[in-house]
Coordinates of C-alpha atoms and ligand atoms in Angstrom, one line a residue:
Chain A
M170 CA -25.0 -7.8 26.7
K171 CA -21.8 -8.5 24.9
N172 CA -19.7 -5.8 23.4
L173 CA -18.0 -5.5 20.0
V174 CA -15.9 -2.4 19.5
I175 CA -14.7 -1.2 16.1
L176 CA -11.7 1.2 16.1
G177 CA -11.9 3.6 13.1
A178 CA -14.8 4.5 10.8
G179 CA -12.9 4.8 7.6
S180 CA -13.5 2.5 4.7
A181 CA -13.0 -0.8 6.6
G182 CA -14.6 0.2 9.9
T183 CA -17.7 1.5 8.1
M184 CA -18.0 -1.6 6.0
M185 CA -17.7 -3.8 9.1
S186 CA -20.4 -1.9 10.9
N187 CA -22.8 -2.3 7.9
H188 CA -22.1 -6.0 7.7
L189 CA -22.3 -6.7 11.5
I190 CA -25.4 -4.6 12.3
K191 CA -27.4 -7.1 10.1
K192 CA -25.6 -10.3 11.2
L193 CA -24.7 -10.1 14.9
P194 CA -27.1 -11.7 17.4
K195 CA -29.4 -9.3 19.3
N196 CA -27.5 -9.6 22.6
W197 CA -24.4 -7.9 21.0
K198 CA -23.9 -4.1 21.2
I199 CA -21.7 -2.5 18.5
T200 CA -19.6 0.6 19.2
V201 CA -17.6 2.5 16.6
V202 CA -15.0 5.1 17.5
D203 CA -13.4 7.6 15.1
K204 CA -11.8 11.0 15.8
D205 CA -12.7 12.6 12.5
K206 CA -16.0 14.1 11.4
V207 CA -15.3 13.8 7.7
H208 CA -15.1 10.7 5.6
Y209 CA -12.6 11.3 2.8
Y210 CA -12.7 9.4 -0.5
Q211 CA -8.9 9.0 -0.5
P212 CA -8.7 7.7 -4.1
G213 CA -9.9 11.2 -5.0
F214 CA -6.7 12.7 -3.6
L215 CA -5.0 11.6 -6.8
F216 CA -7.4 13.8 -8.9
L217 CA -7.8 16.9 -6.7
P218 CA -4.3 18.3 -7.5
F219 CA -5.2 18.3 -11.2
D220 CA -8.6 20.0 -10.8
I221 CA -10.3 16.8 -12.0
Y222 CA -12.3 16.5 -8.8
T223 CA -13.6 19.3 -6.6
E224 CA -13.1 19.3 -2.8
D225 CA -16.8 18.5 -2.3
Q226 CA -16.5 15.3 -4.3
V227 CA -14.0 13.7 -2.0
K228 CA -15.6 14.3 1.4
K229 CA -18.8 13.6 3.2
P230 CA -19.9 13.5 6.8
K231 CA -18.8 10.2 8.5
K232 CA -22.0 9.7 10.4
K233 CA -24.0 9.4 7.2
F234 CA -22.4 6.0 6.5
V235 CA -22.5 4.5 10.0
P236 CA -25.8 2.6 10.2
K237 CA -28.5 3.3 12.8
G238 CA -28.4 1.1 15.9
I239 CA -24.6 1.5 16.2
N240 CA -23.2 3.4 19.2
Y241 CA -21.0 5.9 17.4
I242 CA -18.4 7.8 19.4
E243 CA -16.6 10.7 17.9
E244 CA -13.3 10.8 19.8
S245 CA -9.6 10.0 19.7
I246 CA -8.5 6.6 20.8
D247 CA -5.6 6.7 23.3
R248 CA -4.8 3.0 23.5
V249 CA -6.0 -0.5 23.8
S250 CA -5.3 -2.7 26.8
A251 CA -5.5 -6.2 25.3
E252 CA -4.9 -7.7 28.8
E253 CA -7.9 -5.8 30.4
N254 CA -10.1 -6.0 27.2
L255 CA -10.4 -2.3 27.4
V256 CA -10.1 0.7 25.0
Y257 CA -9.0 3.9 26.6
L258 CA -10.3 7.1 24.9
E259 CA -8.5 10.4 25.1
S260 CA -11.2 11.8 27.4
G261 CA -10.5 9.1 29.9
Q262 CA -13.6 7.2 29.0
K263 CA -13.1 3.4 28.9
L264 CA -14.9 0.9 26.6
S265 CA -14.8 -2.8 27.5
F266 CA -15.0 -5.3 24.7
D267 CA -15.5 -9.0 24.1
V268 CA -14.4 -8.7 20.5
L269 CA -12.3 -5.8 19.1
I270 CA -11.9 -4.9 15.4
V271 CA -8.9 -2.7 14.6
A272 CA -9.5 -0.5 11.5
T273 CA -7.4 2.5 12.2
G274 CA -5.8 2.5 8.8
S275 CA -2.4 3.9 7.8
Q276 CA -1.2 7.5 7.8
I277 CA 1.8 9.4 6.4
A278 CA 4.7 10.0 8.7
P279 CA 6.9 12.6 7.0
G280 CA 8.8 13.1 10.3
E281 CA 10.6 9.7 9.7
I282 CA 12.9 11.3 7.1
D283 CA 15.3 14.0 8.0
G284 CA 14.2 17.3 6.4
M285 CA 11.1 16.1 4.7
Q286 CA 8.8 18.2 7.0
G287 CA 11.3 21.0 6.9
S288 CA 11.1 24.6 5.6
G289 CA 9.8 23.4 2.2
W290 CA 6.9 21.4 3.5
H291 CA 3.7 22.3 1.6
K292 CA 5.8 25.1 -0.2
D293 CA 7.7 23.1 -2.7
V294 CA 7.6 19.7 -1.0
F295 CA 4.1 18.2 -1.0
D296 CA 2.3 14.9 -0.2
F297 CA -1.0 14.0 -1.9
Y298 CA -2.0 11.3 0.6
T299 CA -3.8 13.8 2.8
F300 CA -6.7 16.1 2.0
E301 CA -4.5 19.1 3.0
G302 CA -1.5 18.0 1.0
S303 CA -3.6 17.3 -2.1
K304 CA -5.4 20.6 -1.9
N305 CA -2.3 22.6 -1.3
L306 CA -0.6 20.9 -4.2
R307 CA -3.6 21.8 -6.4
D308 CA -3.3 25.5 -5.5
Y309 CA 0.5 25.4 -6.1
L310 CA 0.1 23.7 -9.5
R311 CA -2.4 26.2 -10.7
T312 CA 0.3 28.8 -11.0
W313 CA 3.5 26.7 -11.3
Q314 CA 5.6 27.8 -14.2
G315 CA 7.4 24.5 -14.6
G316 CA 10.8 23.0 -13.8
K317 CA 11.9 19.7 -12.4
M318 CA 9.0 17.8 -10.9
V319 CA 10.1 14.7 -8.8
V320 CA 7.4 12.1 -7.9
H321 CA 8.9 10.1 -5.1
I322 CA 8.2 7.0 -2.9
T323 CA 10.0 7.1 0.5
E324 CA 9.7 3.4 1.4
M325 CA 7.4 0.5 1.1
P326 CA 4.7 -0.5 2.0
I327 CA 2.5 2.4 1.1
K328 CA -1.3 2.4 0.6
C329 CA -2.5 2.2 -3.0
P330 CA 1.1 1.4 -4.2
V331 CA 0.3 2.5 -7.8
A332 CA -1.0 5.9 -6.9
P333 CA 2.4 7.7 -7.3
L334 CA 2.9 6.2 -10.7
E335 CA -0.7 7.3 -11.6
F336 CA 0.2 10.7 -10.3
A337 CA 3.2 10.9 -12.7
F338 CA 1.0 9.8 -15.6
L339 CA -1.7 12.4 -14.8
A340 CA 0.9 15.1 -14.4
D341 CA 2.1 14.4 -17.9
S342 CA -1.5 14.8 -19.3
Y343 CA -2.1 17.9 -17.1
F344 CA 0.9 19.8 -18.3
K345 CA 0.2 18.8 -21.9
K346 CA -3.3 20.1 -21.7
K347 CA -1.9 23.4 -20.2
G348 CA 0.5 23.6 -23.1
M349 CA 3.5 23.6 -20.9
R350 CA 4.7 20.0 -21.0
E351 CA 8.1 21.0 -22.5
K352 CA 8.7 23.2 -19.5
V353 CA 8.4 20.3 -17.0
E354 CA 10.8 17.5 -16.5
I355 CA 9.1 14.6 -14.7
T356 CA 11.3 12.1 -12.7
Y357 CA 9.9 9.1 -10.8
V358 CA 12.1 8.0 -7.9
T359 CA 11.5 4.7 -6.2
P360 CA 13.2 2.5 -3.6
L361 CA 12.2 -0.6 -5.7
S362 CA 14.1 -1.9 -8.6
G363 CA 11.8 -0.1 -11.1
A364 CA 8.5 1.5 -11.7
F365 CA 7.2 -2.0 -12.5
T366 CA 8.6 -4.9 -10.6
K367 CA 6.5 -7.9 -11.6
P368 CA 7.5 -9.8 -14.8
T369 CA 4.3 -9.5 -16.8
A370 CA 3.6 -5.9 -15.9
T371 CA 7.2 -4.9 -16.6
K372 CA 7.0 -6.4 -20.1
K373 CA 3.6 -5.0 -20.9
L374 CA 3.8 -1.5 -19.4
N375 CA 7.3 -0.2 -19.6
Y376 CA 6.4 1.6 -22.8
L377 CA 4.2 4.0 -20.7
L378 CA 7.3 5.7 -19.2
D379 CA 8.9 6.3 -22.6
E380 CA 5.7 7.4 -24.2
K381 CA 5.1 9.9 -21.5
N382 CA 8.7 10.9 -21.2
I383 CA 9.1 10.1 -17.5
N384 CA 12.6 9.6 -16.2
I385 CA 13.1 6.9 -13.7
V386 CA 15.5 6.6 -10.8
S387 CA 15.3 3.2 -9.1
D388 CA 16.8 1.6 -6.0
F389 CA 16.8 5.0 -4.3
N390 CA 16.5 4.9 -0.5
V391 CA 16.1 8.5 0.7
M392 CA 18.1 9.5 3.8
Q393 CA 17.4 13.3 3.7
V394 CA 15.5 16.0 2.0
D395 CA 17.9 18.9 1.6
N396 CA 15.5 21.9 1.5
E397 CA 18.2 24.5 1.0
N398 CA 19.7 22.9 -2.1
K399 CA 16.4 21.3 -3.2
K400 CA 17.7 17.8 -3.4
L401 CA 16.7 14.3 -2.3
V402 CA 19.8 12.6 -0.8
S403 CA 20.1 8.8 -0.6
Y404 CA 22.0 6.6 1.9
D405 CA 24.6 6.0 -0.8
D406 CA 24.9 9.7 -1.4
M407 CA 23.1 9.9 -4.7
K408 CA 21.3 13.2 -5.3
V409 CA 18.1 14.0 -7.2
P410 CA 17.5 17.7 -7.7
Y411 CA 13.9 19.1 -7.7
D412 CA 12.0 22.3 -8.1
L413 CA 8.8 20.6 -7.0
L414 CA 8.9 17.5 -4.9
V415 CA 5.7 15.4 -4.7
T416 CA 6.6 12.7 -2.2
V417 CA 4.7 9.8 -0.6
P418 CA 6.2 9.8 2.9
T419 CA 6.6 6.7 5.0
N420 CA 3.2 5.1 5.7
M421 CA 2.6 4.0 9.3
G422 CA -0.3 2.7 11.4
D423 CA -1.7 5.1 13.9
T424 CA 0.3 6.0 17.0
C425 CA -2.5 4.5 19.2
I426 CA -1.3 1.1 17.9
E427 CA 2.2 1.9 19.2
R428 CA 0.8 3.0 22.6
S429 CA -1.1 -0.2 22.8
G430 CA 2.0 -2.3 22.1
L431 CA 0.0 -4.0 19.3
G432 CA 2.2 -3.1 16.3
D433 CA 5.4 -3.9 14.4
D434 CA 8.1 -1.3 13.6
L435 CA 5.7 0.6 11.3
N436 CA 2.7 0.3 13.8
F437 CA 1.0 -2.3 11.6
V438 CA -0.7 -5.1 13.6
P439 CA 0.7 -8.6 13.0
T440 CA -2.3 -10.4 11.5
N441 CA -3.1 -13.9 10.2
H442 CA -2.9 -13.5 6.4
H443 CA -6.0 -15.6 5.8
T444 CA -8.3 -15.3 8.8
L445 CA -7.5 -11.7 9.8
Q446 CA -7.3 -12.6 13.5
S447 CA -4.5 -10.8 15.4
L448 CA -1.5 -13.2 15.9
E449 CA -1.3 -12.3 19.6
H450 CA -4.8 -11.9 20.9
N451 CA -7.7 -14.3 19.9
N452 CA -10.5 -11.7 20.4
I453 CA -8.8 -9.0 18.4
F454 CA -9.3 -8.9 14.6
V455 CA -7.7 -6.5 12.1
I456 CA -8.8 -5.2 8.8
G457 CA -7.8 -2.8 6.0
D458 CA -4.6 -0.7 6.0
A459 CA -4.0 -1.4 9.7
T460 CA -2.8 -5.0 9.2
N461 CA 0.7 -6.1 8.3
V462 CA -0.6 -8.7 5.8
P463 CA 1.4 -8.5 2.5
A464 CA -1.7 -7.5 0.4
S465 CA -2.1 -4.1 -1.2
K466 CA -3.5 -1.5 1.1
A467 CA -6.6 -0.5 -0.9
G468 CA -10.3 0.1 -0.4
S469 CA -11.1 -2.9 -2.7
V470 CA -9.0 -5.1 -0.5
A471 CA -10.8 -3.9 2.6
H472 CA -14.1 -4.7 0.8
F473 CA -13.0 -8.3 0.2
Q474 CA -11.6 -8.7 3.7
A475 CA -14.8 -7.4 5.2
E476 CA -16.8 -10.3 3.8
V477 CA -14.3 -12.8 5.2
L478 CA -14.0 -11.1 8.5
T479 CA -17.8 -10.9 9.0
E480 CA -17.9 -14.7 8.6
N481 CA -15.0 -15.1 11.0
I482 CA -16.5 -12.8 13.7
L483 CA -19.7 -14.9 13.6
N484 CA -17.6 -18.1 13.8
F485 CA -15.6 -16.8 16.7
I486 CA -18.5 -15.9 18.8
Q487 CA -20.1 -19.3 18.2
D488 CA -16.8 -21.1 19.1
K489 CA -16.5 -22.4 15.5
P490 CA -13.2 -22.7 13.7
L491 CA -12.2 -19.6 11.6
V492 CA -12.1 -19.9 7.8
P493 CA -8.8 -19.0 6.0
G494 CA -10.9 -17.1 3.4
F495 CA -8.8 -14.1 2.5
D496 CA -6.4 -14.8 -0.4
G497 CA -4.9 -11.3 -0.7
H498 CA -7.4 -10.4 -3.5
A499 CA -7.0 -6.8 -4.8
N500 CA -8.8 -5.2 -7.7
C501 CA -7.5 -1.8 -8.6
F502 CA -8.0 0.7 -11.5
I503 CA -4.8 2.4 -12.6
E504 CA -5.3 5.8 -14.3
T505 CA -2.7 6.2 -17.1
G506 CA -3.6 9.7 -18.3
N507 CA -5.3 11.1 -21.4
N508 CA -8.6 9.5 -20.3
K509 CA -7.3 6.0 -20.3
G510 CA -7.0 3.5 -17.5
M511 CA -6.1 0.0 -16.7
L512 CA -7.4 -2.6 -14.3
I513 CA -5.4 -5.1 -12.3
D514 CA -6.8 -8.1 -10.4
F515 CA -4.4 -10.2 -8.3
N516 CA -3.8 -11.9 -5.0
Y517 CA -1.0 -13.1 -2.6
T518 CA 0.3 -15.6 -5.2
Q519 CA -1.0 -14.6 -8.6
E520 CA 0.8 -11.6 -10.2
P521 CA -1.4 -9.2 -12.3
V522 CA -1.8 -10.5 -15.9
D523 CA -3.8 -9.5 -18.9
G524 CA -7.3 -10.8 -19.7
T525 CA -10.9 -9.7 -19.3
F526 CA -12.9 -8.8 -16.2
P527 CA -15.3 -9.5 -14.5
I528 CA -16.9 -11.8 -17.2
P529 CA -14.3 -14.2 -18.6
G530 CA -13.7 -13.7 -22.3
I531 CA -16.1 -10.7 -22.5
G532 CA -15.1 -8.0 -20.0
P533 CA -16.2 -5.3 -20.5
L534 CA -13.0 -4.3 -18.6
K535 CA -9.6 -5.2 -19.8
L536 CA -6.9 -6.4 -17.4
L537 CA -3.4 -4.9 -17.6
K538 CA -4.2 -3.0 -20.8
E539 CA -5.0 0.7 -21.4
S540 CA -8.6 1.5 -22.5
W541 CA -11.1 4.3 -22.3
F542 CA -13.6 2.0 -20.7
N543 CA -11.2 1.2 -17.8
H544 CA -10.9 4.9 -17.3
L545 CA -14.7 5.1 -17.0
G546 CA -14.4 2.3 -14.4
K547 CA -12.0 4.4 -12.3
M548 CA -14.4 7.3 -12.5
A549 CA -17.3 5.1 -11.6
F550 CA -15.4 3.8 -8.6
R551 CA -16.2 7.0 -6.7
W552 CA -19.9 6.4 -7.0
I553 CA -19.4 2.7 -6.2
Y554 CA -17.4 3.6 -3.1
W555 CA -19.9 6.0 -1.6
N556 CA -23.0 4.0 -2.6
M557 CA -22.0 0.3 -2.6
L558 CA -18.6 -0.4 -1.0
L559 CA -19.2 1.6 2.2
K560 CA -22.7 0.2 2.6
S561 CA -21.3 -3.3 2.0
I562 CA -23.6 -4.0 -1.0
P563 CA -22.0 -6.9 -3.0
I564 CA -20.5 -5.9 -6.4
P565 CA -22.0 -8.1 -9.1
F566 CA -19.7 -10.8 -10.5
V567 CA -16.8 -9.9 -8.1
K568 CA -16.2 -12.3 -5.3
P569 CA -13.8 -12.0 -2.3
K570 CA -11.7 -14.9 -3.6
M571 CA -9.9 -14.0 -6.8
S572 CA -11.0 -15.9 -9.9
L573 CA -8.5 -17.3 -12.4
K574 CA -11.1 -17.3 -15.2
G575 CA -10.6 -14.8 -18.0
K576 CA -6.9 -14.3 -17.1
N577 CA -4.0 -15.3 -19.4
I578 CA -1.9 -17.2 -16.9
K579 CA 1.4 -18.5 -18.2
T580 CA 2.6 -21.8 -17.0
N581 CA 6.3 -22.4 -16.8
Chain B
M84 CA 14.3 -21.4 -16.5
E85 CA 17.5 -23.3 -15.6
K86 CA 20.9 -21.9 -14.9
V87 CA 24.2 -23.6 -14.0
I88 CA 25.5 -21.9 -10.9
A89 CA 28.7 -23.2 -9.1
G90 CA 28.4 -26.4 -11.2
K91 CA 24.8 -27.1 -10.2
T92 CA 21.6 -26.7 -12.3
I93 CA 19.3 -24.3 -10.5
N94 CA 15.8 -23.1 -11.2
V95 CA 15.8 -19.3 -11.5
N96 CA 13.4 -16.6 -12.8
E97 CA 14.2 -14.3 -15.7
E98 CA 16.2 -12.0 -13.5
G99 CA 18.3 -14.8 -12.0
Y100 CA 16.5 -15.1 -8.6
L101 CA 16.2 -18.6 -7.2
L102 CA 12.8 -20.1 -7.5
D103 CA 13.4 -22.9 -5.0
F104 CA 15.2 -22.1 -1.8
D105 CA 16.0 -25.8 -1.2
Q106 CA 18.5 -25.5 -4.1
W107 CA 20.4 -22.8 -2.3
D108 CA 23.8 -23.4 -0.7
K109 CA 26.8 -21.3 0.2
S110 CA 28.7 -22.0 -3.0
I111 CA 25.7 -20.7 -5.0
A112 CA 25.6 -17.5 -2.9
E113 CA 29.4 -17.0 -3.5
Q114 CA 29.0 -17.4 -7.2
I115 CA 26.0 -14.9 -7.4
A116 CA 28.0 -12.4 -5.3
I117 CA 30.8 -12.5 -7.9
E118 CA 28.3 -12.0 -10.8
E119 CA 26.7 -9.1 -8.9
G120 CA 30.1 -7.4 -8.5
I121 CA 30.1 -7.8 -4.7
G122 CA 33.2 -10.0 -4.7
E123 CA 34.1 -12.3 -1.8
L124 CA 31.6 -12.6 1.0
T125 CA 32.8 -11.6 4.4
D126 CA 31.3 -12.5 7.8
R127 CA 29.4 -9.2 7.7
H128 CA 27.8 -10.2 4.4
W129 CA 26.9 -13.6 5.7
A130 CA 25.3 -12.0 8.8
V131 CA 23.0 -10.0 6.6
V132 CA 22.2 -12.9 4.2
T133 CA 21.3 -15.2 7.2
W134 CA 19.1 -12.5 8.7
L135 CA 17.3 -12.0 5.4
Q136 CA 16.7 -15.8 5.1
E137 CA 15.2 -15.9 8.6
Q138 CA 12.8 -13.0 7.8
E139 CA 11.7 -14.8 4.6
K140 CA 11.0 -18.0 6.5
N141 CA 8.8 -16.0 8.9
K142 CA 7.1 -14.3 5.9
V143 CA 8.1 -10.8 7.0
A144 CA 8.1 -8.3 4.1
L145 CA 11.7 -7.1 3.7
T146 CA 12.6 -3.4 3.8
I147 CA 15.7 -1.3 4.3
R148 CA 14.1 0.1 7.5
K149 CA 13.7 -3.4 9.0
L150 CA 17.3 -4.1 8.2
G151 CA 18.4 -0.8 9.7
K152 CA 16.6 -1.8 13.0
S153 CA 17.6 -5.4 12.9
G154 CA 20.7 -5.0 15.1
V155 CA 22.6 -7.0 12.4
T156 CA 23.7 -3.9 10.4
D157 CA 22.8 -0.3 9.8
I158 CA 21.7 1.2 6.5
K159 CA 25.0 2.8 5.7
E160 CA 27.0 -0.4 6.2
F161 CA 24.3 -2.4 4.3
Y162 CA 25.0 -0.1 1.3
A163 CA 28.8 -0.4 1.8
L164 CA 28.4 -4.2 1.8
F165 CA 26.1 -4.5 -1.2
P166 CA 26.6 -1.3 -3.3
G167 CA 24.0 -0.2 -5.8
G168 CA 20.7 -1.7 -4.9
P169 CA 21.6 -3.5 -1.7
L170 CA 18.2 -5.2 -1.0
K171 CA 17.9 -6.3 -4.6
K172 CA 21.4 -7.8 -4.6
A173 CA 21.4 -9.3 -1.0
T174 CA 18.1 -11.1 -1.6
K175 CA 19.4 -12.6 -4.8
I176 CA 22.5 -13.9 -3.0
A177 CA 20.4 -15.2 -0.2
G178 CA 18.3 -17.2 -2.6
I179 CA 15.1 -15.5 -1.8
K180 CA 12.6 -13.3 -3.7
K181 CA 13.3 -9.7 -4.5
P182 CA 11.0 -7.2 -2.8
V183 CA 8.4 -6.0 -5.3
G184 CA 5.5 -3.7 -5.6
C185 CA 2.0 -4.8 -6.8
I186 CA 2.7 -4.4 -10.5
Ligands
LIG815 C1 -4.0 8.9 -2.9 C2 -4.7 7.6 -2.7 C3 -5.3 6.9 -3.7 C4 -5.9 5.7 -3.5 N1 -6.5 5.1 -4.5 C5 -7.2 3.9 -4.3 C6 -7.9 3.3 -5.3 O1 -7.9 3.7 -6.5 N2 -8.6 2.2 -5.1 C7 -8.6 1.6 -3.8 O2 -9.2 0.6 -3.7 N3 -8.0 2.2 -2.8 C8 -7.3 3.4 -3.0 N4 -6.7 4.0 -1.9 C9 -6.6 3.3 -0.6 C10 -7.8 3.4 0.3 O3 -8.2 4.7 0.4 C11 -7.5 2.8 1.6 O4 -6.9 1.5 1.4 C12 -8.7 2.6 2.5 O5 -9.3 3.8 2.8 C13 -8.3 1.8 3.8 O6 -9.4 1.8 4.6 P1 -9.1 1.7 6.2 O7 -10.5 1.7 6.8 O8 -8.2 0.6 6.5 O9 -8.4 3.1 6.6 P2 -9.0 4.5 6.5 O10 -10.1 4.6 5.5 O11 -7.9 5.5 6.4 O12 -9.7 4.7 8.0 C14 -9.0 4.8 9.2 C15 -9.9 5.5 10.2 O13 -9.4 5.4 11.5 C16 -9.5 6.6 12.2 N5 -8.5 6.6 13.2 C17 -7.2 6.3 13.1 N6 -6.5 6.5 14.3 C18 -7.5 6.9 15.2 C19 -7.4 7.2 16.6 N7 -6.3 7.2 17.3 N8 -8.6 7.6 17.2 C20 -9.8 7.7 16.4 N9 -9.8 7.4 15.1 C21 -8.7 7.0 14.5 C22 -9.2 7.6 11.1 O14 -9.8 8.9 11.5 C23 -9.9 7.0 9.9 O15 -11.2 7.5 9.7 C24 -6.0 5.2 -2.1 C25 -5.4 5.9 -1.1 C26 -4.8 7.1 -1.3 C27 -4.1 7.9 -0.2

């Protein structure tokens, strides 16, 4: 018997187990390890604070999605020894592997910034990247009387990089609906050079900030959260005051990656951008948020990667060359508030542009443009996630490699 | 589009970032530094610029954190060297792409 071990049963690990159970030869045993009983629909953490989704809509038991025939272990991973081809679990149990897939994702690390997890944490300083953060923020918002709301990105990369901007848009709608928009000042604070940084998106979307009356502070690299004076302080001593801080803390790979000596300075695993093989160990592959590839950290990306990685695992065990099949393809809905949404489709080299998707010239979805239909797409994504993505059922018309058809590409 | 920098015609994007690193040289960096209000480049500036170019060559995504841990400089000095958007300005001077988000 040969052993394939998957670390993590989140979006990517679950997709890989569903692919591989059907494709791996019978003499392979698949083991999946995850510490958590609950599978969270993380995109729902954006909606929970505004009472758009309920708690039950964003969580289901993990086991339900891991297929039969897989050896599923519910435990914490301590570390990997790539030299011994062994995974050490916290209980002391060891798992040996012939092939390892790392799918341990990315987590928030608020401890990286002085004061972020201080006396205000989950009192007037919230994250919405965890279930607890998102739920606590919902409870806080239900009775909040208004003031300065600051929506903040600590540093890049973060998973779902548009989520904080969507949060600001949804906050605008939420307070309008509650009849208290004039009591809330919304400021968006980013370490990047603007809310939008790519040329086409900047041109087409900057109106959104004016329309929704969202202030923007750019090039802001936070050094400290001053809980007492309720201010974000940057390295060059700029200060942004808040009454309510909604921050996206530093995102990092799990600490088990650090203990294994497999990660970079943010515990992301150096990975071949196109084959998804680890750069250091031939029999280790990496997928989803755990990699250091310069693609967006998103569920849709994990879905596209899963198809390529499945092919490459099969190539690897048959001593065939790996295919450089992953092009950085991401396909993300962006909620813009007031029941409208946008869709972006892009890869490593092609920036998001306008056009139609998935059927060129027809749509029905519109790229880089607000529409009600796109909003329906975002809402349908939850169903698609639980019923198609996790089960690795292909999405009609949407291929792992990005298509240029239906896109208005400018040539210089 | 094209722009004349230090007497040479260079391909740049709308924000003035070089599109072709092969066209970069020190005189171009010096000229951009003046335009960005940095003034004359010292050895400390050059150390940062060279480090950024190496990272770009190795396709490493550039962040303030990485620079802080690089051993080349710390974040406070980086700000002092390139005030007001250090990564944005230093990458422009280095002739490489500005760090961007996905849209
Ligand atoms: C607010 C928010 C909004 C988002 N919106 C979107 C969206 O609109 N569209 C989209 O496509 N994506 C979105 N995403 C991103 C998407 O959720 C992630 O990219 C996706 O879940 C990544 O999958 P993954 O398997 O790599 O990581 P995860 O799904 O996070 O799974 C990692 C798993 O590893 C396990 N694990 C980690 N360390 C250990 C350990 N030491 N021992 C045992 N188990 C361990 C964890 O328990 C977890 O189950 C959003 C994310 C957030 C936070």
